[in-house]
Tab-separated table of C-alpha atoms in Angstrom:
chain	number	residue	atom	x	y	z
A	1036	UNK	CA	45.459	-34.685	29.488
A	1037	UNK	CA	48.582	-36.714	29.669
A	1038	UNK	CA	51.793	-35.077	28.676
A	1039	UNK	CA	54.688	-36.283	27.406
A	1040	UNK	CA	58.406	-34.763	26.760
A	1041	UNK	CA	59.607	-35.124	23.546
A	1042	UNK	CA	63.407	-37.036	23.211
A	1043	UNK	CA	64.726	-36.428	19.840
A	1044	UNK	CA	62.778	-33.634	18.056
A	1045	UNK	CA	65.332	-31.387	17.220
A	1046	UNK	CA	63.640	-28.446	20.009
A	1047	UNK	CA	66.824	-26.476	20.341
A	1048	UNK	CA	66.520	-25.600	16.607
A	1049	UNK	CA	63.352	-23.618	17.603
A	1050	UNK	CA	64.512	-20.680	18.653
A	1051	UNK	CA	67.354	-20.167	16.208
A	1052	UNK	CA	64.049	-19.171	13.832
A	1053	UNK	CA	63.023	-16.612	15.591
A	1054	UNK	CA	67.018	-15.085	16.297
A	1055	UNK	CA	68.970	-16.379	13.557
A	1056	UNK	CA	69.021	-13.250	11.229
A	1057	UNK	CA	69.494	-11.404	13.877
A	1058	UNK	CA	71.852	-13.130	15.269
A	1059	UNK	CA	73.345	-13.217	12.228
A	1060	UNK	CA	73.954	-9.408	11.713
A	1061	UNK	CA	74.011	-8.006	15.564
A	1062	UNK	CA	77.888	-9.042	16.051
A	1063	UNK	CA	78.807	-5.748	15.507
A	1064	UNK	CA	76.507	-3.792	17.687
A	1065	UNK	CA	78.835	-2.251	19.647
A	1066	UNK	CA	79.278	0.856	16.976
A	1067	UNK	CA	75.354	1.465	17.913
A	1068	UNK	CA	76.605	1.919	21.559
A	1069	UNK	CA	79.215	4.590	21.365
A	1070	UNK	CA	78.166	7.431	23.682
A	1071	UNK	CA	75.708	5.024	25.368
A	1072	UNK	CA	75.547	3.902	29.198
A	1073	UNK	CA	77.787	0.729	29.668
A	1074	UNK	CA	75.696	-2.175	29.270
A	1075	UNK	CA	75.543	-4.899	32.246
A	1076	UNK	CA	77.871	-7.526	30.617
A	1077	UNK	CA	76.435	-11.289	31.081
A	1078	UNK	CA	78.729	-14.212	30.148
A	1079	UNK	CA	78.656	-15.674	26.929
A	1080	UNK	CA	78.034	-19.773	26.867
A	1081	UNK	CA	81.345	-21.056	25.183
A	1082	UNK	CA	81.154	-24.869	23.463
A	1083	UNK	CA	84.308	-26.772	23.489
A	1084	UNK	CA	86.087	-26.264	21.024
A	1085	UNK	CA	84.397	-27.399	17.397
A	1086	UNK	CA	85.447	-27.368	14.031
A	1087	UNK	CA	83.018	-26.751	12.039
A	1088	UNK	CA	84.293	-28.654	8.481
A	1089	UNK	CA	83.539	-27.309	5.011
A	1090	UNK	CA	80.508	-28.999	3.154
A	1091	UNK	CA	76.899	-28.223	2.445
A	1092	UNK	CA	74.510	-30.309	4.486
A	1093	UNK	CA	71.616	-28.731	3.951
A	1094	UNK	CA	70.342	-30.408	0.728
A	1095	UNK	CA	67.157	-27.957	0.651
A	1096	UNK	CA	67.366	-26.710	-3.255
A	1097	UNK	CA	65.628	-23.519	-3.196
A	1098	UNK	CA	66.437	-20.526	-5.722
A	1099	UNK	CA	66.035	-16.850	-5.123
A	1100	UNK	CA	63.237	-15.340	-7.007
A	1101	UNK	CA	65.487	-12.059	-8.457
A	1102	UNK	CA	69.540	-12.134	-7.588
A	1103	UNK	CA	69.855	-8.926	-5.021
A	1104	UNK	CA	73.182	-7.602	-4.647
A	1105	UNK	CA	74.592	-7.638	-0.899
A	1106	UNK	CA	73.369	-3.806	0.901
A	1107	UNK	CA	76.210	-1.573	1.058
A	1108	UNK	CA	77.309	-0.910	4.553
A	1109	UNK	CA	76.934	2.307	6.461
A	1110	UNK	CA	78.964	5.315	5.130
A	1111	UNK	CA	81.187	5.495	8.539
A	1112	UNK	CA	82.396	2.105	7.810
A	1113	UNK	CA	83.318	2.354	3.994
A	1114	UNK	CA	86.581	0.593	3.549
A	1115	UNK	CA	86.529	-1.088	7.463
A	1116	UNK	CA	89.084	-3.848	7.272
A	1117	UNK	CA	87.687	-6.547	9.562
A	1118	UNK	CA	89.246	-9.407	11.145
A	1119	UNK	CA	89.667	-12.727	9.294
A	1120	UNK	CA	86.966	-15.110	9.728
A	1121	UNK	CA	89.178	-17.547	11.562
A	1122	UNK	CA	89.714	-14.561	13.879
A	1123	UNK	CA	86.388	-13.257	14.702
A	1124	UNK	CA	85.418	-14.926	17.691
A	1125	UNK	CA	86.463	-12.765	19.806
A	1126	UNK	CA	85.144	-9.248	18.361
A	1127	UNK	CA	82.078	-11.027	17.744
A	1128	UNK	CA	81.625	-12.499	21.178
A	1129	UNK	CA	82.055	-8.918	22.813
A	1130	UNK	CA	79.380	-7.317	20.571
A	1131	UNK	CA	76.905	-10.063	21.151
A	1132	UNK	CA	77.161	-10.497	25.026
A	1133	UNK	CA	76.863	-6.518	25.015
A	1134	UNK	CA	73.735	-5.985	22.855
A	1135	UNK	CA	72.330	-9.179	24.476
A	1136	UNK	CA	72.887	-8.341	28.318
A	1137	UNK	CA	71.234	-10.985	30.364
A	1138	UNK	CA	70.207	-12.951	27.808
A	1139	UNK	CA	74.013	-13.433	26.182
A	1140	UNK	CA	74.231	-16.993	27.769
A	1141	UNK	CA	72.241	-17.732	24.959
A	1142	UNK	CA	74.464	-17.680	22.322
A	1143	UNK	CA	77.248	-20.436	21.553
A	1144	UNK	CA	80.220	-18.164	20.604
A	1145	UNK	CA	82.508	-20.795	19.152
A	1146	UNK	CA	82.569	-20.322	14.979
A	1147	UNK	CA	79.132	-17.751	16.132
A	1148	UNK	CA	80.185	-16.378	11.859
A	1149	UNK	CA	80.031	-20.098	10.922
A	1150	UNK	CA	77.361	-21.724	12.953
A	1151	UNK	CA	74.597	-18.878	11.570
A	1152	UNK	CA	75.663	-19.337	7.996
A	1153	UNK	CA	75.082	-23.202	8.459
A	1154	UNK	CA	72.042	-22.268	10.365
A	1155	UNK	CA	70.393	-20.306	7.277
A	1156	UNK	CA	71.547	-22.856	5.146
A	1157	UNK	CA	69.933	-25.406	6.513
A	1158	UNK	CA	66.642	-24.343	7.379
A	1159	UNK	CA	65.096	-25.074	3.640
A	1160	UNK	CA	66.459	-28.663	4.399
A	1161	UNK	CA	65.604	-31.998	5.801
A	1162	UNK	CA	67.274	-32.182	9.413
A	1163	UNK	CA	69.271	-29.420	11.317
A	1164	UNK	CA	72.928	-30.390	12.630
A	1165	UNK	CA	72.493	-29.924	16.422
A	1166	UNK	CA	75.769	-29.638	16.987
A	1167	UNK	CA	76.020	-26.466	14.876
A	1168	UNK	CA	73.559	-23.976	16.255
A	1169	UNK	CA	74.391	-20.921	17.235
A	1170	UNK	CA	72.373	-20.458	20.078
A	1171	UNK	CA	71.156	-22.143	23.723
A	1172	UNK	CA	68.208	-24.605	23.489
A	1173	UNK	CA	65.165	-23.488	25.324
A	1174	UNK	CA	64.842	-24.399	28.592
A	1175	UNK	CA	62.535	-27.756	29.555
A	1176	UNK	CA	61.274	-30.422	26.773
A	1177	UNK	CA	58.903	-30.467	23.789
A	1178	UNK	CA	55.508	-30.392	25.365
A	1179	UNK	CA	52.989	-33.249	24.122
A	1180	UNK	CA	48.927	-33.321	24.911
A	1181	UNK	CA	47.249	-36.627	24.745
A	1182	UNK	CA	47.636	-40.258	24.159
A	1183	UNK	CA	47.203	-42.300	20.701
A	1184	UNK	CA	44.587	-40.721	17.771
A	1185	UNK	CA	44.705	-37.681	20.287
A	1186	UNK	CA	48.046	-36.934	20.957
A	1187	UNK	CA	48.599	-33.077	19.908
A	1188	UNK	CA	51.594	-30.383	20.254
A	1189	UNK	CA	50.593	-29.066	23.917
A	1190	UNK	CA	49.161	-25.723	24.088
A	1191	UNK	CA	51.613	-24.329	26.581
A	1192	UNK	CA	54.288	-25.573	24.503
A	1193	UNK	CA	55.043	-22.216	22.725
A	1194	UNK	CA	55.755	-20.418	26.047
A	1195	UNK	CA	59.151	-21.944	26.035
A	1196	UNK	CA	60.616	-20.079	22.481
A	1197	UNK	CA	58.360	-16.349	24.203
A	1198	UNK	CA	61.710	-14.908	25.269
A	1199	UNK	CA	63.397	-15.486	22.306
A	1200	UNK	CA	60.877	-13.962	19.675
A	1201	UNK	CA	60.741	-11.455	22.505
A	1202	UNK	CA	64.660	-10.392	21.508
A	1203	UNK	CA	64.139	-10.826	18.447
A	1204	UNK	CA	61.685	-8.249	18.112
A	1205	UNK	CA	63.535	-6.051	20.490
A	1206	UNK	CA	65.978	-5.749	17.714
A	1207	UNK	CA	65.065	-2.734	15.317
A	1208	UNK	CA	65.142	-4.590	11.638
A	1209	UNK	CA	67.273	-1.268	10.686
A	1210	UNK	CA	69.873	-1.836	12.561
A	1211	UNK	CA	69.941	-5.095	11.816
A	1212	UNK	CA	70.379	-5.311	8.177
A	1213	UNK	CA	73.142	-2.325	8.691
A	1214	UNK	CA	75.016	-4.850	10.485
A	1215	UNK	CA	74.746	-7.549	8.544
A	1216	UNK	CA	76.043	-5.343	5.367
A	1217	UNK	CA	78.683	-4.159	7.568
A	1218	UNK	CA	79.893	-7.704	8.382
A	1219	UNK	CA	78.839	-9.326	5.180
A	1220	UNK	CA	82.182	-10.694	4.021
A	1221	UNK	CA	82.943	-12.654	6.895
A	1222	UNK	CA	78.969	-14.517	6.653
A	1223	UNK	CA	79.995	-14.641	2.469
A	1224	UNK	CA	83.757	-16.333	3.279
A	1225	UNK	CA	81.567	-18.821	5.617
A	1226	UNK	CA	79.160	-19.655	3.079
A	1227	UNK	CA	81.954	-20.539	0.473
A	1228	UNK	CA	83.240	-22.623	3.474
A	1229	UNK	CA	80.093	-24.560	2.884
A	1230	UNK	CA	81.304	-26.168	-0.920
A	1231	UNK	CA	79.633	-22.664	-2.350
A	1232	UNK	CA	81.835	-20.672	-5.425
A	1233	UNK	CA	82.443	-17.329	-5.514
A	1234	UNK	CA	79.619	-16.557	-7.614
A	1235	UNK	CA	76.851	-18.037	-5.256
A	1236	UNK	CA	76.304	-15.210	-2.866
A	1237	UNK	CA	75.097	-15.784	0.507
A	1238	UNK	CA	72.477	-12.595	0.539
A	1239	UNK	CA	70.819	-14.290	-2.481
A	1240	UNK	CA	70.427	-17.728	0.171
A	1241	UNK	CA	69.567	-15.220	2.837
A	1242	UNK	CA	66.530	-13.698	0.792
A	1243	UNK	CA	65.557	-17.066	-0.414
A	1244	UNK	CA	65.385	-18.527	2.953
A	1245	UNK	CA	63.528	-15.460	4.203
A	1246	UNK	CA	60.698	-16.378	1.966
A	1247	UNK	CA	60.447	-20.317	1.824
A	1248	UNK	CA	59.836	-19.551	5.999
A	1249	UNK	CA	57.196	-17.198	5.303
A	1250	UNK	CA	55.624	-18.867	3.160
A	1251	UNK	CA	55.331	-21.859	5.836
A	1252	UNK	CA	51.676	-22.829	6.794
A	1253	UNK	CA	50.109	-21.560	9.227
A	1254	UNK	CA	47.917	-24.056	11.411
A	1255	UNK	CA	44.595	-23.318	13.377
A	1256	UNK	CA	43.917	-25.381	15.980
A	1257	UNK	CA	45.797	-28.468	17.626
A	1258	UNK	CA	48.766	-29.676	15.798
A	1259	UNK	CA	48.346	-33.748	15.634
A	1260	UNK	CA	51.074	-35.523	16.541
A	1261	UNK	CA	52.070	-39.836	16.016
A	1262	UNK	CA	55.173	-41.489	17.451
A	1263	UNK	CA	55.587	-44.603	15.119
A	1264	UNK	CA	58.932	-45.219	17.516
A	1265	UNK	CA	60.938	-43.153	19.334
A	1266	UNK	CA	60.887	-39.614	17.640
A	1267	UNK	CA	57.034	-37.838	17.255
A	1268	UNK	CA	56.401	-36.171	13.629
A	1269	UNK	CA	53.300	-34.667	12.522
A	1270	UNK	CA	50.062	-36.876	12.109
A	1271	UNK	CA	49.235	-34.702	8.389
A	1272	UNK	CA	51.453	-36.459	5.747
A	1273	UNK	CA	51.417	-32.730	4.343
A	1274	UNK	CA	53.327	-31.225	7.247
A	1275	UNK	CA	55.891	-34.062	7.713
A	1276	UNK	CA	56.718	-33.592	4.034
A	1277	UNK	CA	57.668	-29.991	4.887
A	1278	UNK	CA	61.607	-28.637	5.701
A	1279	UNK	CA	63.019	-28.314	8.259
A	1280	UNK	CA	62.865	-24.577	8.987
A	1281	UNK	CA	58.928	-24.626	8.158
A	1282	UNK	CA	58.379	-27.792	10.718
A	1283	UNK	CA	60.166	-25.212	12.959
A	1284	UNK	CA	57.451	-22.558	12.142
A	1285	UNK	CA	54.533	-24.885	12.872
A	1286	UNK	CA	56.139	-26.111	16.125
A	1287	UNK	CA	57.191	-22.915	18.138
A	1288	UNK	CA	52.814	-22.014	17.895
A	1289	UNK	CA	50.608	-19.529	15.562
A	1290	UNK	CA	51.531	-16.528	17.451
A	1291	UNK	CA	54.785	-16.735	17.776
A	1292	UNK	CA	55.340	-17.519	13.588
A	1293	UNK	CA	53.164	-14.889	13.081
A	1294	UNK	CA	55.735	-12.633	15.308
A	1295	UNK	CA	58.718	-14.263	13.620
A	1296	UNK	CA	56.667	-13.524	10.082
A	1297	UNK	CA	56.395	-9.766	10.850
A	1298	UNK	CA	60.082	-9.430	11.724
A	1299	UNK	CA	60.997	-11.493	8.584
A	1300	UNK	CA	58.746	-9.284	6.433
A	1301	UNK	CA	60.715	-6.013	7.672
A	1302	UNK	CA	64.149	-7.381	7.009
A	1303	UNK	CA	63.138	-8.862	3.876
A	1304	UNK	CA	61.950	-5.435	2.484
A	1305	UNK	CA	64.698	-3.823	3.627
A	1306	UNK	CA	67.387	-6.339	1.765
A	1307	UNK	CA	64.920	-5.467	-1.202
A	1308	UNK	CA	65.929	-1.849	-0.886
A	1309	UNK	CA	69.360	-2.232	-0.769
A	1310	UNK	CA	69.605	-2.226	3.454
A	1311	UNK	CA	67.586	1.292	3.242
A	1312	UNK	CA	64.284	2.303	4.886
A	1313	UNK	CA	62.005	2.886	2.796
């Protein structure tokens, strides 16, 4: 079977799926740590420099099924003061590169507060800004089986986007959502960045996001594929109609959505319960 490598499909998006709530909510890890052996710091990737301007781009209109206030964050950080969002960068960076360890050339630490907020934002929408995402793109190209009526999303395709869902699982969805309460202002003050008021809360996006993914279909089989011109999109009218966080969910392969699902499921019940096992 022929394969081809895909140009402009938007691959490094993939990924961000799998790692973006996490991603999201781990900047603070380092309180986990205390009393733990040093971990083996790995360089961060850095971008230039990048503003990243206020202004919704997403344009995908979804709304929350019930308004859930943000969790509360752990006891021992009641009342924590944190840095302004303009100066985060830096405390974020550390906490990232050590929870992360070899894998924290991953992450794009320029605006990392900013970048995930747009990330979640965008998902329910109709393209994803490349330019904004928070993480590394996998490594190698968009794998293709087939020529013409037969050309398919190649089976070894999903391999690339392992690692990540890997992490992403590593992460325990308690810990998680403790960070993300703990740092919720900051992700809040970058979502009113975005053109949003006071009043429109970024949990209720997070929550809402969390279930237009999982409710994105879920494909047996080959994946058929056209490329009218340059760009390949999905032979079934159906699935090039969808967002583009659900395209994201059909592209990185069955198993690894249905990992992504599980994880989304866990962090979506425990936003439910106020950031609280159960």
């Amino acid at each position: 079977m022929a394969r081809k490598e895909l140009r402009r499909s938007g691959g490094k998006w993939l990924p961000v799926l799998g790692l973006v709530l996490a991603a999201a909510v781990v900047a603070g890890y380092l309180w986990l740590r205390q009393g733990a052996e040093p971990a083996v710091q790995q360089p961060l990737a850095v971008a230039p420099a990048m503003p990243v301007e206020p202004g919704n781009v997403a344009g995908g209109v979804i709304e929350p099924p019930v308004s859930l206030p943000p969790p509360e964050p752990p006891v021992e950080f009641a009342g924590e003061v944190l840095p302004e969002l303009d100066d985060s960068d830096a405390a974020f960076g550390e906490a990232v590169s050590g929870l992360l360890g070899e894998h924290g050339g991953l992450v794009v630490i320029n605006h990392l507060v900013r970048r995930i907020v747009v990330a979640v934002d965008n998902l329910p929408g109709e393209s994803l800004p490349q330019a904004r995402s928070p993480l590394r793109p996998p490594e190698g190209s968009f794998r293709v089986a087939g020529e013409g009526a037969e050309m398919s999303i190649a089976a070894d395709n999903a391999a690339r986007y392992t690692r990540y869902v890997r992490l992403a699982e590593a992460l325990p969805a308690e810990r998680v959502v403790a960070l993300y309460a703990r740092f919720y202002p900051l992700f809040q003050a970058a979502y009113e960045e975005l053109g949003y008021g006071p009043a429109a809360q970024f949990n209720d996006r997070l929550v809402a996001v969390i279930d237009h993914l999982l409710a994105a279909p879920e494909i047996s089989g080959p994946v058929a594929l056209v490329q009218p011109k340059v760009r390949y999109l999905f032979a079934d009218a159906r699935l090039e109609g969808l967002s583009a966080g659900q395209k994201v969910m059909i592209r990185m392969g069955t198993d690894n959505a249905t990992r992504v699902k599980a994880r989304l499921r866990e962090i979506r019940a425990l936003l439910a319960a106020g950031g609280r096992p159960g």
